[in-house]
Short mmCIF file of C-alpha atoms in Angstrom, two decimals:
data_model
loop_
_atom_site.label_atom_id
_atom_site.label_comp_id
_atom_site.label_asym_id
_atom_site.label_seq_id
_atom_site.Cartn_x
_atom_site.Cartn_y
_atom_site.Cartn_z
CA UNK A 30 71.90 -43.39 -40.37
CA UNK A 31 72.26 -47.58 -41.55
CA UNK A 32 74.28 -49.26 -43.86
CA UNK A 33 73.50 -52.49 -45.21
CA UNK A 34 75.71 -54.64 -47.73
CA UNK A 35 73.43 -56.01 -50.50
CA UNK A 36 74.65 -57.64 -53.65
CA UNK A 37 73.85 -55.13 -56.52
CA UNK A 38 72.60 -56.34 -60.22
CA UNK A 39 75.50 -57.62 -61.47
CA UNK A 40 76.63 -59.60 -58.03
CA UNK A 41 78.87 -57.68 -56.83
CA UNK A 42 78.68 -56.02 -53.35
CA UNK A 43 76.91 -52.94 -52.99
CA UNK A 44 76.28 -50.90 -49.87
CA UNK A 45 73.28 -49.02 -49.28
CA UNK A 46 73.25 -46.34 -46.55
CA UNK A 47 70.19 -45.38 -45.42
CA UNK A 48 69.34 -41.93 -43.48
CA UNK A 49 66.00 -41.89 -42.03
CA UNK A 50 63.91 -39.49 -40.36
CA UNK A 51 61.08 -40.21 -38.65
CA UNK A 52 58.32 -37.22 -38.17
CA UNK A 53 56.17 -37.19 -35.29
CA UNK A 54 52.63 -37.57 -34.99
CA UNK A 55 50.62 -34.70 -32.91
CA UNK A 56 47.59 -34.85 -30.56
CA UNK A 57 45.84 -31.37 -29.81
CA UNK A 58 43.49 -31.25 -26.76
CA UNK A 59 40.70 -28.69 -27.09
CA UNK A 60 38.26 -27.43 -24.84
CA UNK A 61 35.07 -25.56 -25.30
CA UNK A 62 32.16 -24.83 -23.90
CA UNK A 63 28.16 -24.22 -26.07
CA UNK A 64 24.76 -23.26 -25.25
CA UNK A 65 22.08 -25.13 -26.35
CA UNK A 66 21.46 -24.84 -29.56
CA UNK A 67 24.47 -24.15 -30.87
CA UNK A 68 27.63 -26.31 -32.56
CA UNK A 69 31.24 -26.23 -32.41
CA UNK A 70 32.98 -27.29 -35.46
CA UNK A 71 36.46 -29.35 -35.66
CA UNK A 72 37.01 -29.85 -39.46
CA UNK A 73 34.54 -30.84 -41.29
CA UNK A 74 32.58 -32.14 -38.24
CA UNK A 75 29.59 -29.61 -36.19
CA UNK A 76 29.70 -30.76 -32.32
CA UNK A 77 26.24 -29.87 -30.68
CA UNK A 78 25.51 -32.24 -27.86
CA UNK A 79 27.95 -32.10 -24.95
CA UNK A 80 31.21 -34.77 -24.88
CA UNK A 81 34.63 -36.28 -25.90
CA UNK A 82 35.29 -35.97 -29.34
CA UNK A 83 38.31 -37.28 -31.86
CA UNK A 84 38.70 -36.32 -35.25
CA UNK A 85 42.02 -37.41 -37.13
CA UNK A 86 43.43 -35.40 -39.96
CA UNK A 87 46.82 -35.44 -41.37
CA UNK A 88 49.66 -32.95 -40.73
CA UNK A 89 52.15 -30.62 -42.86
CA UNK A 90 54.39 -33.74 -42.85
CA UNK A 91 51.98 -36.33 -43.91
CA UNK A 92 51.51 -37.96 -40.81
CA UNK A 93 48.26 -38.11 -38.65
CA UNK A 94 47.29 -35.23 -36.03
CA UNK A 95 44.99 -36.36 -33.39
CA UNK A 96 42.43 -33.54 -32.21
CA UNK A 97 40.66 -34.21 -28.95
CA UNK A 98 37.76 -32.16 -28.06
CA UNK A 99 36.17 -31.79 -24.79
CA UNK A 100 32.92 -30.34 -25.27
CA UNK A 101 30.74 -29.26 -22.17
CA UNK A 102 27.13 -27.83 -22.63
CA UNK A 103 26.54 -24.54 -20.77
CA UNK A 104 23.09 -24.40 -18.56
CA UNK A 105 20.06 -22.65 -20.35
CA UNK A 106 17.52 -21.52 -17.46
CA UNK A 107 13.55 -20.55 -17.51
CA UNK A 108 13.19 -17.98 -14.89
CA UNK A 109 9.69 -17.48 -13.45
CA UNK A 110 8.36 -13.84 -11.81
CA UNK A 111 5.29 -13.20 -9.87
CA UNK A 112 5.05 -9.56 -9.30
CA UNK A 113 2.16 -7.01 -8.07
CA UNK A 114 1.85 -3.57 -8.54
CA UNK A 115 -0.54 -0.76 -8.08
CA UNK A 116 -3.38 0.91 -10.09
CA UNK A 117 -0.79 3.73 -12.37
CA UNK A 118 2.71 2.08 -11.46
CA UNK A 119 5.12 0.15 -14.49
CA UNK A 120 6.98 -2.32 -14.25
CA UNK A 121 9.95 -3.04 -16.05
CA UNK A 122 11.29 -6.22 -17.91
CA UNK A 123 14.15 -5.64 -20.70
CA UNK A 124 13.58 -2.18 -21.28
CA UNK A 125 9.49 -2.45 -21.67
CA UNK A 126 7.87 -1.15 -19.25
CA UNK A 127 3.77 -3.06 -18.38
CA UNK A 128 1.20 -1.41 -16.36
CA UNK A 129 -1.14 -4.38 -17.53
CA UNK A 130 -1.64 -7.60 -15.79
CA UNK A 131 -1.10 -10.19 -18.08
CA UNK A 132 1.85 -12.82 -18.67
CA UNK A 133 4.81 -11.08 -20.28
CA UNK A 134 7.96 -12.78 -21.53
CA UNK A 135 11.67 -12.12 -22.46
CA UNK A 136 14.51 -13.42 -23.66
CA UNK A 137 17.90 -12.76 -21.70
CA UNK A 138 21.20 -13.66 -21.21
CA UNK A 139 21.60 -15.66 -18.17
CA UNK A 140 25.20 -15.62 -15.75
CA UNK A 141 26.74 -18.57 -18.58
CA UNK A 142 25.77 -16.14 -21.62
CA UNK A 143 23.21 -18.53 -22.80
CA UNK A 144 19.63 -17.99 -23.16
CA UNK A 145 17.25 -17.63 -20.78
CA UNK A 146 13.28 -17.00 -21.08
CA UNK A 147 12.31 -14.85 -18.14
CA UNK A 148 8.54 -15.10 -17.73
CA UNK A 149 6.90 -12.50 -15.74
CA UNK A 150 3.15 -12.60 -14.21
CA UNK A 151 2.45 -9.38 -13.86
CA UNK A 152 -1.25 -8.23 -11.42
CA UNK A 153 -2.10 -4.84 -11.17
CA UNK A 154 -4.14 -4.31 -7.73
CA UNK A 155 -6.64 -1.31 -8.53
CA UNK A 156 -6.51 1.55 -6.63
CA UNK A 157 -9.96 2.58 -4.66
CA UNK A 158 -12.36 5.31 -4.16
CA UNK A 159 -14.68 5.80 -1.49
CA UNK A 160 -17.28 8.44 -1.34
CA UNK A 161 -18.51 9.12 1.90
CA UNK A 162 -21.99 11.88 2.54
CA UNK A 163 -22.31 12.86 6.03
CA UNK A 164 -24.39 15.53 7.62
CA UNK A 165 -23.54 16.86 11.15
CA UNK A 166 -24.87 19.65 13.74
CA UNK A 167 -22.60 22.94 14.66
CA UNK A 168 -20.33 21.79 17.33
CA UNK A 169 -19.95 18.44 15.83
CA UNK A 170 -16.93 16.58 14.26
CA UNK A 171 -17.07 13.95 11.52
CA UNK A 172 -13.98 11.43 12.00
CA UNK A 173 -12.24 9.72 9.02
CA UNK A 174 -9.46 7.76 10.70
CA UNK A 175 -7.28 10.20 12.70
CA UNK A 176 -8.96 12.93 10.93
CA UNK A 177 -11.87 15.09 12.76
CA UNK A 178 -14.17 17.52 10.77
CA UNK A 179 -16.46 20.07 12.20
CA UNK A 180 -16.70 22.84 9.28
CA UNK A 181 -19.02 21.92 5.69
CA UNK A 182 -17.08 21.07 3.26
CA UNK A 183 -15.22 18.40 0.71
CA UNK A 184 -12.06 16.67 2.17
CA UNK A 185 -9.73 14.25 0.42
CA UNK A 186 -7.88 11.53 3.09
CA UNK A 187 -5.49 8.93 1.70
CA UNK A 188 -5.12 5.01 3.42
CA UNK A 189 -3.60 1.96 2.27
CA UNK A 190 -5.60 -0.55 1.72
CA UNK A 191 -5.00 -4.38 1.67
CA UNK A 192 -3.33 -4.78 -1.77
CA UNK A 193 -1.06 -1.99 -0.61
CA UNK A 194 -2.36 0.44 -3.22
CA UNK A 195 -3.44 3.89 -2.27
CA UNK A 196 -7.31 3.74 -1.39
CA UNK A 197 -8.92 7.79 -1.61
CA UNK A 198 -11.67 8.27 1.04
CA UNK A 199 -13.75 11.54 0.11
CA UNK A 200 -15.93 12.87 2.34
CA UNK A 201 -18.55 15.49 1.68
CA UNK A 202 -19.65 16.96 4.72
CA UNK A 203 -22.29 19.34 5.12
CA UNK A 204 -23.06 21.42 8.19
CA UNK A 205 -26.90 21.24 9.02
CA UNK A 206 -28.53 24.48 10.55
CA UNK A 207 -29.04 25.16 14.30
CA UNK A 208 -31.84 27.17 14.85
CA UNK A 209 -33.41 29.86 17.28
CA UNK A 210 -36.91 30.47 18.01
CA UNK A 211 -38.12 33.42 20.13
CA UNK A 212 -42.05 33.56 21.26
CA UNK A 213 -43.29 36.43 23.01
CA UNK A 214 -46.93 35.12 24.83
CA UNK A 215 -49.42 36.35 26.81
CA UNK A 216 -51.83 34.56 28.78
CA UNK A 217 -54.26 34.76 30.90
CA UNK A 218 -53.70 34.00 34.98
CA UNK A 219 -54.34 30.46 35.27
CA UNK A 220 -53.50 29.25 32.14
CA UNK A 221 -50.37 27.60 30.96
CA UNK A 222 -48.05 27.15 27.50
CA UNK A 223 -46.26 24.10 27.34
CA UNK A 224 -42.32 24.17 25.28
CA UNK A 225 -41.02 21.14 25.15
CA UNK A 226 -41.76 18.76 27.94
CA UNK A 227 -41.61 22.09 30.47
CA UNK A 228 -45.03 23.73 31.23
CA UNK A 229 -44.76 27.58 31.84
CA UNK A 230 -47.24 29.56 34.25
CA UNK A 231 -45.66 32.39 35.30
CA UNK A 232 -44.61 35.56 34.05
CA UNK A 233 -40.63 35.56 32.62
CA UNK A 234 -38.07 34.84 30.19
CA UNK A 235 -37.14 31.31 30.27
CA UNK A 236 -35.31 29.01 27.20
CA UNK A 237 -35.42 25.59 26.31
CA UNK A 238 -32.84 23.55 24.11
CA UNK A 239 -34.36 21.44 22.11
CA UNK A 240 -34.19 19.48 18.96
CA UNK A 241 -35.33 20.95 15.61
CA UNK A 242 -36.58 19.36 12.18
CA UNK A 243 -33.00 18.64 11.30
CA UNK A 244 -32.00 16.75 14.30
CA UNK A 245 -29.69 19.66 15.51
CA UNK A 246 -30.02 22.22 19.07
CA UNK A 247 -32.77 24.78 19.08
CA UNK A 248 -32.99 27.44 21.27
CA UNK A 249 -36.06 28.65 21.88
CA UNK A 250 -36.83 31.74 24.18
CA UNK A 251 -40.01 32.65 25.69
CA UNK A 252 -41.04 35.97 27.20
CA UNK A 253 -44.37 34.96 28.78
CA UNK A 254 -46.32 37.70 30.42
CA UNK A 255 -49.21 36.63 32.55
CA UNK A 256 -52.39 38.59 33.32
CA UNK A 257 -54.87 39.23 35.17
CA UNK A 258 -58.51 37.86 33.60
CA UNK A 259 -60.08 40.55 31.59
CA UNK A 260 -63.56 42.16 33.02
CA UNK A 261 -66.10 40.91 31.10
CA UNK A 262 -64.40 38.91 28.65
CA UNK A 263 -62.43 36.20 30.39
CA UNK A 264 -62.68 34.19 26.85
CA UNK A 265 -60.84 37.08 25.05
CA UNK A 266 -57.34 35.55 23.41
CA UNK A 267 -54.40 37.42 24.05
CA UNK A 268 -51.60 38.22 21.31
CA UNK A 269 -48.91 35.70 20.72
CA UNK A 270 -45.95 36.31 18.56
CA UNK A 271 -43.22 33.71 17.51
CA UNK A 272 -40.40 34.40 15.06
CA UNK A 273 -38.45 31.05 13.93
CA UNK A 274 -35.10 31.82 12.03
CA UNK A 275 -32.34 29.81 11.14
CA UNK A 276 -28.95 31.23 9.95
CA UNK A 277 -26.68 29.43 7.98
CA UNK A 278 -24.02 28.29 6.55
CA UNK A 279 -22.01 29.09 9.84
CA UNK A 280 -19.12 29.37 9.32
CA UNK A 281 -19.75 31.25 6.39
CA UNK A 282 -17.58 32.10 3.43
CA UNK A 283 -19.00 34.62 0.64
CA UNK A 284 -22.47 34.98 2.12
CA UNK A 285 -25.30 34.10 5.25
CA UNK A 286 -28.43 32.79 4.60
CA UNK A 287 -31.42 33.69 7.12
CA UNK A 288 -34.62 31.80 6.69
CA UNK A 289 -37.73 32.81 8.08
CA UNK A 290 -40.06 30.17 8.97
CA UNK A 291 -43.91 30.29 9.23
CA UNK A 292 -43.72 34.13 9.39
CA UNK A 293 -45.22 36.76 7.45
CA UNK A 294 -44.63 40.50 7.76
CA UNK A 295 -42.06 43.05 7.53
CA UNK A 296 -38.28 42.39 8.61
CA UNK A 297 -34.73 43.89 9.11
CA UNK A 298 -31.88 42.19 9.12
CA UNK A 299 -28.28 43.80 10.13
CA UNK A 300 -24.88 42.77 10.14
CA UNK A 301 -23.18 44.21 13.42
CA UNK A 302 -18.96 43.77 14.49
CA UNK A 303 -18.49 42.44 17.39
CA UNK A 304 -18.14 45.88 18.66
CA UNK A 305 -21.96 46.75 17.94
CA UNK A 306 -21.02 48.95 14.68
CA UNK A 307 -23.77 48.76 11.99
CA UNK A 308 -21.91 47.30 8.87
CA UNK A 309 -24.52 46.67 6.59
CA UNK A 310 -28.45 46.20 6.73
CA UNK A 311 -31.42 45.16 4.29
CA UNK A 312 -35.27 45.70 4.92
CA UNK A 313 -38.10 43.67 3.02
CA UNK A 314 -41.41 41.64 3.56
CA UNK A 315 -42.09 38.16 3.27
CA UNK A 316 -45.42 36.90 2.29
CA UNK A 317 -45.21 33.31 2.65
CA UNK A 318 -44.87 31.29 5.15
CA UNK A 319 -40.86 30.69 4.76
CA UNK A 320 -38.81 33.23 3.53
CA UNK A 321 -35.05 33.60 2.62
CA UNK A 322 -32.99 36.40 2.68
CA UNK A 323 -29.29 36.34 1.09
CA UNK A 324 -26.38 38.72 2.95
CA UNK A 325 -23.23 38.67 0.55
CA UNK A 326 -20.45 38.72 3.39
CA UNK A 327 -17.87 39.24 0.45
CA UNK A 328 -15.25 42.13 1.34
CA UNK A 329 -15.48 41.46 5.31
CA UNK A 330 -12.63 40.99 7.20
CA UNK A 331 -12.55 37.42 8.78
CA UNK A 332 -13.79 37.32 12.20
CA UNK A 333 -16.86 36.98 14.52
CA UNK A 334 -19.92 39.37 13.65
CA UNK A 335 -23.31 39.28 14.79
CA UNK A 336 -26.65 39.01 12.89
CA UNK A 337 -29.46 40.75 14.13
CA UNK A 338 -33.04 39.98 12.67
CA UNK A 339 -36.10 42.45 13.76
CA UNK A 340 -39.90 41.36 13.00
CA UNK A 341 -43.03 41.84 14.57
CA UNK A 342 -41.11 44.06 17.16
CA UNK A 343 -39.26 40.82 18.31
CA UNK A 344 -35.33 40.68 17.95
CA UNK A 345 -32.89 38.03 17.79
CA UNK A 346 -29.48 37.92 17.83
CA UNK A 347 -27.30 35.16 16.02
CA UNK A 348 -23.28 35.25 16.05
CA UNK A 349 -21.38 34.25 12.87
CA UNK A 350 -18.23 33.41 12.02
CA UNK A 351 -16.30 34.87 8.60
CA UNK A 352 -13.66 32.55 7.44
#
């Protein structure tokens, strides 16, 4: 409070008392943060660039008010993905899921809560099939990797291949016949047959493994006889039988095959156990010069059993195998 003595209108003395309040003046610091693209607003002003900013406006009690505002601009990021993926696999960016390759993008919410374009370059590697046709002899194998066939058949084995999708190898393997041959001859003293590379004089049985038209083992057994010239008639030509059959598939499943080659004539054919019990038989002619017969094996117990094939009062013998 002051007091001052003035001299009033008329000239006297007049004091004046004066009681003054002063009101203060107020600075407010603020501090915010904004992604790009966005604005803070003080007042009437919009902020969107990152910095130190005053605006002045005037208080409740008339006097200015100082607002200071510290503005920083939050980080908005581009985030680039290579990925690979197999031939039927997805992968998943903000919910979708791609199975495509292509260039996918998305928007996302990066650690500052700003915006951040995620860009993904996406390959598929293909899966692969490989078909593989292969023929082998009984006793044989086929290998596919650690894998060893020896039966016919279709058989599936899985790899990795470089791309580290799944790569199918299929193989299709077929069992080729083995064949046996049996030739009953006669000759005449002196005179020779030659099987293979072996020539034969003498009388016997003797057999020969060799190779037939499908690159597999063929047994053939000869029963030579030798004799003695004829009187009279040493140009005479002495019988000479040979029955070629070949048995297949072998294994077998649901039936046996026999095929007669260059023969023509009658023929029986049984199905014996192991044990020498007749379990089924069939009788016919051929007329050609191949011939195939059908035995439905369907019913049998799995096992070994033994074919037995009769012509021209020869007989062979072939074991089988029921699986």
């Amino acid at each position: 409070m002051y007091q001052a003595v003035l001299a009033n209108r008329f000239g006297c003395d007049s004091t004046v008392t004066l009681n003054l309040t002063v009101n203060p003046s107020d600075t407010t610091s603020l501090f915010a943060q904004i992604c790009p693209g966005e604005h803070y607003p003080v007042g009437s002003n919009e902020f969107d660039e990152a910095g130190v900013y005053e605006t002045w406006f005037t208080n409740q009690d008339g006097c200015d008010s100082l607002v200071i505002l510290y503005l920083q601009m939050l980080p908005q990021s581009d985030t680039l993905i290579d990925v690979e993926i197999c031939q039927g696999d997805s992968y998943f960016l903000d919910g979708e899921a791609y199975s495509s390759s292509g260039v996918y993008q998305a928007v996302l919410a990066n650690r500052f809560g700003c915006d951040s374009t995620v860009t993904l370059n996406l390959t598929v590697n293909p899966s692969d099939t490989t078909s593989l046709f292969a023929q082998i002899c009984p006793g044989e194998h086929y290998p596919v990797d650690s894998n060893e066939f020896d039966e016919a058949g279709v058989y599936e084995t899985w790899f990795t291949n470089q791309d580290g999708c799944d790569s199918l190898v299929i193989l299709y393997l077929q069992m080729l016949p083995q064949s046996d041959t049996l030739i009953v001859k006669e000759i005449i003293e002196g005179d020779s047959i030659k099987v293979g590379s072996t020539v034969y004089r003498d009388t016997g049985i003797f057999s020969e493994m060799l190779t037939n038209r499908f690159g597999c083992d063929s047994l053939v057994t000869i029963h030579l006889t030798v004799r003695d010239s004829l009187p009279g008639n040493s140009n005479t030509t002495l019988p000479e039988h040979e029955l070629q059959v070949v048995v297949y598939p072998n294994p077998a499943d649901e039936f046996v095959q026999v095929k007669f080659e260059n023969f023509a004539g009658h023929f029986k054919i049984k199905l014996l156990s192991v044990d020498g019990q007749l379990i089924h038989t069939k009788e016919g002619d051929s007329y050609s010069g191949i011939h195939l017969e059908t035995i439905s094996t369907n019913g049998y117990s799995r096992g070994i059993y033994i074919i037995e094939i009769e012509a021209h009062g020869l007989q062979i013998h072939k074991k089988i195998i029921l699986r």
